PDB file of C-alpha atoms in Angstrom:
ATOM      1  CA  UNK A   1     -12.356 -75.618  29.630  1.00 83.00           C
ATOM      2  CA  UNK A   2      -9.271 -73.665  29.612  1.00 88.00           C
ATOM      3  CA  UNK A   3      -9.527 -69.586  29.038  1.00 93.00           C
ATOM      4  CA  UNK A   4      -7.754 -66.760  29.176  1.00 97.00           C
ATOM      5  CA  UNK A   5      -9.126 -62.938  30.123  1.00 97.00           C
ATOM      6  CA  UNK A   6      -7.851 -59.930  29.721  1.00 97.00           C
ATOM      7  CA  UNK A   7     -10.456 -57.348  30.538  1.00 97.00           C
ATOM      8  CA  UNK A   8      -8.595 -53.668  29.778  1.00 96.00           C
ATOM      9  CA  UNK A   9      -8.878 -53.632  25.834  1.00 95.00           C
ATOM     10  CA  UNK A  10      -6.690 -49.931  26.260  1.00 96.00           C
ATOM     11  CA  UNK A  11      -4.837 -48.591  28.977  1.00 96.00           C
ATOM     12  CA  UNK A  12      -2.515 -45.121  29.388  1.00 97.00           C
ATOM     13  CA  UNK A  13      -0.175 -44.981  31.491  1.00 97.00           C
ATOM     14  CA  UNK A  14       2.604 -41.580  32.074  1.00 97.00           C
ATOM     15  CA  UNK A  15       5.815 -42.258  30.892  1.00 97.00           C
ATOM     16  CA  UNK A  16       8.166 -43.661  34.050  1.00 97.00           C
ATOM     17  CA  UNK A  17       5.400 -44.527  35.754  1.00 97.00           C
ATOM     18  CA  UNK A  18       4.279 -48.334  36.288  1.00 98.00           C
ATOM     19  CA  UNK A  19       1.341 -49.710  35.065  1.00 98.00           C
ATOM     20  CA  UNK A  20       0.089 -53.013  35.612  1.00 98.00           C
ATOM     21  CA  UNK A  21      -1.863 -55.122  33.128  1.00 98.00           C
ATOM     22  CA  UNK A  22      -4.897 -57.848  34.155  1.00 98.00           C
ATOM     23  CA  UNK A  23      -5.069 -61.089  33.337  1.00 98.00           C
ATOM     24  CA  UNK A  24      -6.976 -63.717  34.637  1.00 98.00           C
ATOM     25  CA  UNK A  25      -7.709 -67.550  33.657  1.00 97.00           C
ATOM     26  CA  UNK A  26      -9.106 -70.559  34.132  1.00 96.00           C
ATOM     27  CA  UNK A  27      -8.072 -74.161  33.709  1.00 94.00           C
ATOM     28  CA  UNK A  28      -9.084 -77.229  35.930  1.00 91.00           C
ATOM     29  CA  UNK A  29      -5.090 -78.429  35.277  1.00 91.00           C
ATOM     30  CA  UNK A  30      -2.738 -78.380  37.748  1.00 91.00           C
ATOM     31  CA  UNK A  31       0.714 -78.286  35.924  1.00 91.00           C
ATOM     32  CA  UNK A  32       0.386 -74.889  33.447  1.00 93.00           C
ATOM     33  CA  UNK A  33       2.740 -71.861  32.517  1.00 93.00           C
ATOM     34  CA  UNK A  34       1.712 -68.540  31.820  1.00 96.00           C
ATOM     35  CA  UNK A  35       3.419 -66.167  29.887  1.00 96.00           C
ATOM     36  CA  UNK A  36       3.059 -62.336  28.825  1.00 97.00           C
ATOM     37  CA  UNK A  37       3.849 -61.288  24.960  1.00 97.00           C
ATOM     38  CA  UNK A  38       4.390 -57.643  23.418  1.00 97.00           C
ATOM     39  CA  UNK A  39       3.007 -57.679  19.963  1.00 96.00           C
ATOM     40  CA  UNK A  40       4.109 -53.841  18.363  1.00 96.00           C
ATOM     41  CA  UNK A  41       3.086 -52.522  15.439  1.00 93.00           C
ATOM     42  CA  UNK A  42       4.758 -54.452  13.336  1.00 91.00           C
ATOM     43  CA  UNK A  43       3.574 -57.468  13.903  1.00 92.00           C
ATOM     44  CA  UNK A  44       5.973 -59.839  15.877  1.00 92.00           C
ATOM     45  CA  UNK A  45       5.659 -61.242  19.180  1.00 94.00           C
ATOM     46  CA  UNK A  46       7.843 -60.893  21.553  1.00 94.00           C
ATOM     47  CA  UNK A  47       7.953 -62.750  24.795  1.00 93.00           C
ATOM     48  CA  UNK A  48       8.477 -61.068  28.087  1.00 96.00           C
ATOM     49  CA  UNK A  49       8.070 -63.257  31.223  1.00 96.00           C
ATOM     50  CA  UNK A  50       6.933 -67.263  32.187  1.00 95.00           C
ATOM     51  CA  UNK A  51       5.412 -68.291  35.254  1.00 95.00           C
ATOM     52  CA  UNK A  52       5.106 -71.633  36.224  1.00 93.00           C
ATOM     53  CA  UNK A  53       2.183 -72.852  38.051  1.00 94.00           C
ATOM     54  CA  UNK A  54       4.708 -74.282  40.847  1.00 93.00           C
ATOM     55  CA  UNK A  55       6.992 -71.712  40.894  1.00 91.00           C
ATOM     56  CA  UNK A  56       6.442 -69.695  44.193  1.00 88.00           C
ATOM     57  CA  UNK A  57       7.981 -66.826  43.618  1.00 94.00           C
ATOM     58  CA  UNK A  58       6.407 -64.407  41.568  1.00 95.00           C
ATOM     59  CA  UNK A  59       8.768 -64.244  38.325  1.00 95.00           C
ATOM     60  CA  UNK A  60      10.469 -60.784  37.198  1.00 96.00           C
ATOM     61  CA  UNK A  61      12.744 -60.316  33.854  1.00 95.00           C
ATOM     62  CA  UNK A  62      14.136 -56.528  34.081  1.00 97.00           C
ATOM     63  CA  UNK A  63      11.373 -54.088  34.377  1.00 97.00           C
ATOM     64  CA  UNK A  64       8.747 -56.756  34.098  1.00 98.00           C
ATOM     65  CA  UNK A  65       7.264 -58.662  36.594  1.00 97.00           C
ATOM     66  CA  UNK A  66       4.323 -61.022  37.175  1.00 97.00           C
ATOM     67  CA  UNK A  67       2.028 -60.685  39.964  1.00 96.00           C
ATOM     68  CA  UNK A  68       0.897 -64.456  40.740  1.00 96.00           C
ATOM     69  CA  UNK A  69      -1.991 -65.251  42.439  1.00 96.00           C
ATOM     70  CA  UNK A  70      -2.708 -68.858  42.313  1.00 95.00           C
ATOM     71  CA  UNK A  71      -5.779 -68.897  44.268  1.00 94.00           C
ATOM     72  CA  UNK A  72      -7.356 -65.955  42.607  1.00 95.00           C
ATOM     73  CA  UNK A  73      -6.220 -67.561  39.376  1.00 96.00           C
ATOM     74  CA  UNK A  74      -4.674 -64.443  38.349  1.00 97.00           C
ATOM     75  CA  UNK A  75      -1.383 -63.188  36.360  1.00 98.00           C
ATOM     76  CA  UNK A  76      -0.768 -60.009  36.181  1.00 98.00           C
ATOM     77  CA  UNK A  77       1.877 -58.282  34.465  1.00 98.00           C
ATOM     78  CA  UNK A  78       3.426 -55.283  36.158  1.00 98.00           C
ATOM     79  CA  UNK A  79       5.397 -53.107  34.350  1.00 98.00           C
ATOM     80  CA  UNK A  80       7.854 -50.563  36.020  1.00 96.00           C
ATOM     81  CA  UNK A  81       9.259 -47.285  34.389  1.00 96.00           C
ATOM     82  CA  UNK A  82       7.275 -47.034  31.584  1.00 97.00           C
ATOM     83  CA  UNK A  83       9.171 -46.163  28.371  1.00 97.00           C
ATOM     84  CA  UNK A  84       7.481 -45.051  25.222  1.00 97.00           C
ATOM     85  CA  UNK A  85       8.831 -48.152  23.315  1.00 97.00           C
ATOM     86  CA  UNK A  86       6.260 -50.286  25.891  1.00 98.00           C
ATOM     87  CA  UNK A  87       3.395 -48.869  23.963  1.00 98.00           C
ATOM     88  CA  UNK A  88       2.141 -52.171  21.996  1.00 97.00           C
ATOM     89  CA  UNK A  89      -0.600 -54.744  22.288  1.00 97.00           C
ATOM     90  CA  UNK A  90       0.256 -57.054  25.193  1.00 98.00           C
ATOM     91  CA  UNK A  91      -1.230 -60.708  25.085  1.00 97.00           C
ATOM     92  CA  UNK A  92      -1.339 -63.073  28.330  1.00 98.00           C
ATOM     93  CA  UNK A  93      -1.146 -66.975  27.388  1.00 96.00           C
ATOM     94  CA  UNK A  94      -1.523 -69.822  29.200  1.00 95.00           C
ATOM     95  CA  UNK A  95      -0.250 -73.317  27.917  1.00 92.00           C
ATOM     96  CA  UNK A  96      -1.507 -76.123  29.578  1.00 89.00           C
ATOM     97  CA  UNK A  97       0.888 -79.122  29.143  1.00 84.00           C
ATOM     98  CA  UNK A  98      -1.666 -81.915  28.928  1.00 81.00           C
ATOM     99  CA  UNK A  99      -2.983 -80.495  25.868  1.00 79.00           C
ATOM    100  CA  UNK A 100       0.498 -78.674  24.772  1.00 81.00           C
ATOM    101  CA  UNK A 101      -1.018 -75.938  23.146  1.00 86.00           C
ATOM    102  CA  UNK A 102      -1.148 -72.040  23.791  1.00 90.00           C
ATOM    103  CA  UNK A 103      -4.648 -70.429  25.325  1.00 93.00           C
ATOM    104  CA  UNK A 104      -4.433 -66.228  24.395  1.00 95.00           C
ATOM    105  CA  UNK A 105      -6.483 -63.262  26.141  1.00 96.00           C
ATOM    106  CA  UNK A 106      -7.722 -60.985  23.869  1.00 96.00           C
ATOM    107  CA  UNK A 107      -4.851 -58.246  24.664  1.00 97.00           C
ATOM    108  CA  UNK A 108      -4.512 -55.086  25.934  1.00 97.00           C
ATOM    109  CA  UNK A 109      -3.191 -52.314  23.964  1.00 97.00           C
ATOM    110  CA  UNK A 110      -0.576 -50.028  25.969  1.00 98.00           C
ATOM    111  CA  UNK A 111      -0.286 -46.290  24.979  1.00 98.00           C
ATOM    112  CA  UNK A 112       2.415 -44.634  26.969  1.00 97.00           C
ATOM    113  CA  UNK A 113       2.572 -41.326  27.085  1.00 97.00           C
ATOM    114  CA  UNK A 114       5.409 -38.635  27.146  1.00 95.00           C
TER     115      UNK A 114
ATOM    116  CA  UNK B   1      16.500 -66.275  22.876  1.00 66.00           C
ATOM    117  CA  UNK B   2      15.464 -68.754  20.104  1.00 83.00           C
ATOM    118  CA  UNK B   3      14.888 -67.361  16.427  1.00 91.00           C
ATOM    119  CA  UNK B   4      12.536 -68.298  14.235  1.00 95.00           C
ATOM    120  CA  UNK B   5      12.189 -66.859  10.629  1.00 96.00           C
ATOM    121  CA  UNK B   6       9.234 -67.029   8.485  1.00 97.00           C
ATOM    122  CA  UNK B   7       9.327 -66.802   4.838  1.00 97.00           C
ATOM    123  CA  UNK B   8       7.755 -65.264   2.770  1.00 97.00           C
ATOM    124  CA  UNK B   9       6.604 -61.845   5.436  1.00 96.00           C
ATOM    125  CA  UNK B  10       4.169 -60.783   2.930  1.00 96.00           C
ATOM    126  CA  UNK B  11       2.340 -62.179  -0.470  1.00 97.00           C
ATOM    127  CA  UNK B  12      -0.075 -60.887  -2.579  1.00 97.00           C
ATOM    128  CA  UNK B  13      -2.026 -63.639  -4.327  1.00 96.00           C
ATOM    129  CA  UNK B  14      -4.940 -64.461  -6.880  1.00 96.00           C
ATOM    130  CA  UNK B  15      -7.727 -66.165  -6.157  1.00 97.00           C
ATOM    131  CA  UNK B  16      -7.623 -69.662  -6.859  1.00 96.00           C
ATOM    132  CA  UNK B  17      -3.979 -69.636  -6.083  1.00 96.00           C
ATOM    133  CA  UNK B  18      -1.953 -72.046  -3.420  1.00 97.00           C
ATOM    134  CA  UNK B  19       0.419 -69.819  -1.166  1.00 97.00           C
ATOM    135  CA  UNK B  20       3.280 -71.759   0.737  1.00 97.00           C
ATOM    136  CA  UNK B  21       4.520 -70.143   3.919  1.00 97.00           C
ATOM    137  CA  UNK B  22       7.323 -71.465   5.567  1.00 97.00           C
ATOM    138  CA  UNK B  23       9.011 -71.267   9.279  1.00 96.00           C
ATOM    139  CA  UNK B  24      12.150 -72.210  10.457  1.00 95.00           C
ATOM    140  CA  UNK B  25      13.621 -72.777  13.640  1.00 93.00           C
ATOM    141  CA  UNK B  26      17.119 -71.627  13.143  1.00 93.00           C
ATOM    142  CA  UNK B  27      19.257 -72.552  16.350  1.00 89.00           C
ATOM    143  CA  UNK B  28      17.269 -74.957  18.071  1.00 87.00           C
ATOM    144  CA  UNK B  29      15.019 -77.984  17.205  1.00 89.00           C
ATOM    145  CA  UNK B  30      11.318 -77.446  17.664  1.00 89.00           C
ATOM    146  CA  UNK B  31       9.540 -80.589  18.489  1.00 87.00           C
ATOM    147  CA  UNK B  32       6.312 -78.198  18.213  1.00 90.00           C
ATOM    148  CA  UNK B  33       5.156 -75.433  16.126  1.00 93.00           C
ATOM    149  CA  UNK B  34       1.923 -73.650  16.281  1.00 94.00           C
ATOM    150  CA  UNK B  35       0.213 -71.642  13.525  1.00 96.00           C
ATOM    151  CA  UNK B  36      -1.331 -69.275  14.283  1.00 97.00           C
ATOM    152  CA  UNK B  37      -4.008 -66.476  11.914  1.00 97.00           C
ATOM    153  CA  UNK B  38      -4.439 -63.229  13.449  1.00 95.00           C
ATOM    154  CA  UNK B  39      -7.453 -60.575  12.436  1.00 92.00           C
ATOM    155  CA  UNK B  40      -6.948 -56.664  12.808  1.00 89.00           C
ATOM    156  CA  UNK B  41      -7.013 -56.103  16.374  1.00 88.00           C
ATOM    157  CA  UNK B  42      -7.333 -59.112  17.306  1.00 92.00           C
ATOM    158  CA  UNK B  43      -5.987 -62.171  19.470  1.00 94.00           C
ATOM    159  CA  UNK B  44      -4.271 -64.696  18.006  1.00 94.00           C
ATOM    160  CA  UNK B  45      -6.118 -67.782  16.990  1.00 94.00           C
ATOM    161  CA  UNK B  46      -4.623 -70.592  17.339  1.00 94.00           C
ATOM    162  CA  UNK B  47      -5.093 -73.318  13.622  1.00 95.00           C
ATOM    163  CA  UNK B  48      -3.216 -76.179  14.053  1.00 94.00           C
ATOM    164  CA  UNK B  49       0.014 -77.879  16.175  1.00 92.00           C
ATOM    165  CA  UNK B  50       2.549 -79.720  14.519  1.00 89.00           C
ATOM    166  CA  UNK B  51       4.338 -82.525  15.826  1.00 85.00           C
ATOM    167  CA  UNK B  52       7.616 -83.160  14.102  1.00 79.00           C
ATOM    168  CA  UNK B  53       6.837 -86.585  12.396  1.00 77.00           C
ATOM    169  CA  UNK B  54       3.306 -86.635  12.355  1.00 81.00           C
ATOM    170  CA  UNK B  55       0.381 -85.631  11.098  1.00 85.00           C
ATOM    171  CA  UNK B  56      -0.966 -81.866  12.464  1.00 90.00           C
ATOM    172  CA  UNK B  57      -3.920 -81.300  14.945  1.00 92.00           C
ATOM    173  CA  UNK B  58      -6.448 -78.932  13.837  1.00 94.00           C
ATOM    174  CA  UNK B  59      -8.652 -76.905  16.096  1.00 93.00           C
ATOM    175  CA  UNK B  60     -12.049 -76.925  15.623  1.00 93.00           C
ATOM    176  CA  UNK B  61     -13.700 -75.257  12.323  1.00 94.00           C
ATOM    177  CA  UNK B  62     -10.040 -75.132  10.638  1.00 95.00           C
ATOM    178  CA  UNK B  63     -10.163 -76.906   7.165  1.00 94.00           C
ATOM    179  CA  UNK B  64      -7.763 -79.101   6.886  1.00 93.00           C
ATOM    180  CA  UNK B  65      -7.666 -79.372   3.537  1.00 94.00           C
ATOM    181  CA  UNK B  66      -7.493 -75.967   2.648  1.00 96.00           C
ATOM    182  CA  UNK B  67      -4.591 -75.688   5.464  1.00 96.00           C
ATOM    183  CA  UNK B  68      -1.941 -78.250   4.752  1.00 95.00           C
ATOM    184  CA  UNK B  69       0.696 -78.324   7.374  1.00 93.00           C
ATOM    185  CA  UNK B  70       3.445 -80.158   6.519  1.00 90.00           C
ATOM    186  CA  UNK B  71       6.745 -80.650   9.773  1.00 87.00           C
ATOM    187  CA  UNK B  72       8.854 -82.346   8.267  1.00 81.00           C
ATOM    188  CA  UNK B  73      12.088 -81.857  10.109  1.00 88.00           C
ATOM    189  CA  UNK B  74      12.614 -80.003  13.784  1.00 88.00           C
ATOM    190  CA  UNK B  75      13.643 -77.424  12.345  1.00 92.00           C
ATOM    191  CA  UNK B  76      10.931 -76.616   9.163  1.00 92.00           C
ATOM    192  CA  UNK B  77       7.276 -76.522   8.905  1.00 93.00           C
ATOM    193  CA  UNK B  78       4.976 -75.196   6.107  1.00 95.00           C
ATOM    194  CA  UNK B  79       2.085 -74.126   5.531  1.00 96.00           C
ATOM    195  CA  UNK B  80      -0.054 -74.072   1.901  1.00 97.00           C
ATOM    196  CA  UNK B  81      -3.410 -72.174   1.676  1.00 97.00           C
ATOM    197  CA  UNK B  82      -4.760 -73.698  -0.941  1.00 97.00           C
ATOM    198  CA  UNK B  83      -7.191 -72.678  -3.187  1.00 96.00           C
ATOM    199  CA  UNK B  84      -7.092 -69.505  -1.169  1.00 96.00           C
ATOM    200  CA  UNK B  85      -9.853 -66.570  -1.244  1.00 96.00           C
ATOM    201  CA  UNK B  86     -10.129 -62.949  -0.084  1.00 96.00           C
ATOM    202  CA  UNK B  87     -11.422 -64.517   3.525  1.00 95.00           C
ATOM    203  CA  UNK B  88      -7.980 -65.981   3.724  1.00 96.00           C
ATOM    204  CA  UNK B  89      -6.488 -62.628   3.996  1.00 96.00           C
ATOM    205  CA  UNK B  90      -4.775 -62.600   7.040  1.00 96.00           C
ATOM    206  CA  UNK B  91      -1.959 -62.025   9.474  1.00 96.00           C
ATOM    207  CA  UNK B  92      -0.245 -65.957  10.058  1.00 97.00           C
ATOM    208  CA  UNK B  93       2.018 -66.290  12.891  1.00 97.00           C
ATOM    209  CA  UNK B  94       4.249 -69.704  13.544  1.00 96.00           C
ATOM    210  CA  UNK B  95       6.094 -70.642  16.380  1.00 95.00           C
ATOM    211  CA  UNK B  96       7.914 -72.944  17.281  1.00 93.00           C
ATOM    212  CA  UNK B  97       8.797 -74.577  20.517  1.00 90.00           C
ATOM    213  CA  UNK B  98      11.774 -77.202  21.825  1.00 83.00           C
ATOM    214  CA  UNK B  99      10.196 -77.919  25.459  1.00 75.00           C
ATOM    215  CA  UNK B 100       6.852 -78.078  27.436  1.00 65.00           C
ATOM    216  CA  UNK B 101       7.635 -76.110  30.169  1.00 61.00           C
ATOM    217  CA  UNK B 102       8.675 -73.840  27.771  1.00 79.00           C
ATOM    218  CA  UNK B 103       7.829 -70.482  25.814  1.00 84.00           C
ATOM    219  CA  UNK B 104       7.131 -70.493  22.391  1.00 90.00           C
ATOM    220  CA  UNK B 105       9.350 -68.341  19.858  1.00 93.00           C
ATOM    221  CA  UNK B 106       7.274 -66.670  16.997  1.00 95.00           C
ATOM    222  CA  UNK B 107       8.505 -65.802  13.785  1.00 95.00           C
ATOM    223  CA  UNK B 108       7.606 -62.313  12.336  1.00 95.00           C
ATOM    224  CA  UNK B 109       4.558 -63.461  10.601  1.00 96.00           C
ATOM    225  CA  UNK B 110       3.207 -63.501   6.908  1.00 97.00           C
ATOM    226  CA  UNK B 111       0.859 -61.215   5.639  1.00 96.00           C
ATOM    227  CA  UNK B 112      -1.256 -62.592   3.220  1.00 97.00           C
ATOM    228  CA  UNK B 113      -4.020 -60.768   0.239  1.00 97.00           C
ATOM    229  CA  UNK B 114      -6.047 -62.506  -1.902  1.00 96.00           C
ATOM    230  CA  UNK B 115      -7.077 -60.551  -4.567  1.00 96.00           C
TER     231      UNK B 115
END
């Protein structure tokens, strides 16, 4: 069975300071992607940073980053600098490509604060 | 990166009424789209994938009678509650995706009422 966890429902975090967001899964496939989204208020998501389950290097897109650990099974987003506009609901997804469809944590909702 | 628009972004409906929802991939073809319904505070959950060209896969306990998904083209699929009720009020997300190895690129969602 393939599953997603995200286990922080809320976090605060100081502005400029990083914070780093949990996510861990579970998926007996060897060839997956995970990815981090940023759902604000309004509704849309937003996607932030992909992992591959062969990439090596742990992936980073500005002041994102993901903390890969394969054998823990872990995925970790890390943000740096915190701004206020990173307060939103972020989702962790895993897509498994034999099945080609999108497996979502529950989220974590970010509150930065000034 | 890609854009996706979904149309309408919000519709208030009767009960007993059919509501068509439509997303668009706008500068790339999507040989997938997902649907997606989302609850207050909650994840998203995933309804159906659509293959351009054939028929949609369901996920388990979806109706997919009451949800027609139509993908007709890479770059258009739809989605008709039908009959709908005030348990089909929701939050419904599409995406829409060109690659495997590959994110997926939402559109700004629908928000739907049945009165």
């Amino acid at each position: 069975a393939q599953k997603i966890t995200q286990t922080q429902p809320g976090m605060f975090v100081q502005e400029k300071e990083a914070v780093t967001l949990d996510c861990t899964y579970d998926t007996s496939d060897q060839s997956y992607g995970l990815f981090w989204y940023k759902q604000p208020s309004s509704g849309e998501m937003i996607f932030l940073i992909y992992q591959g389950s062969y990439d090596e290097q742990n992936a980073t897109e500005g002041r994102y980053s993901l903390n890969f650990q394969k054998a823990r099974k872990s995925a970790n987003l890390v943000i740096s600098a915190s701004q206020l506009g990173d307060s939103a609901m972020y989702f962790c997804a895993m897509r498994v490509y034999n099945f080609n469809k999108f497996y979502f944590g529950s989220g974590t909702k970010l509150n930065v604060k000034p | 990166g890609a854009v996706v628009s979904q149309h309408p972004s919000w519709v208030i409906c009767k009960s007993g009424t059919s509501v068509k929802i439509e997303c668009r991939s706008l500068d790339f073809q999507a040989t997938t789209m997902f649907w997606y319904r989302q609850f207050p505070k909650q994840s998203l959950m995933l309804m159906a994938t659509s293959n351009e060209g054939s028929k949609a896969t369901y996920e388990q306990g979806v109706e997919k009678d009451k949800f027609l998904i139509n993908h007709a083209s890479l770059t258009l699929s739809t989605l008709t509650v039908t009959s709908a009720h005030p348990e089909d009020s929701s939050f419904y997300i599409c995406s829409a995706s060109n690659k495997l190895k590959d994110t997926q690129y939402f559109g700004p969602g629908t928000r739907l009422t049945v009165l």
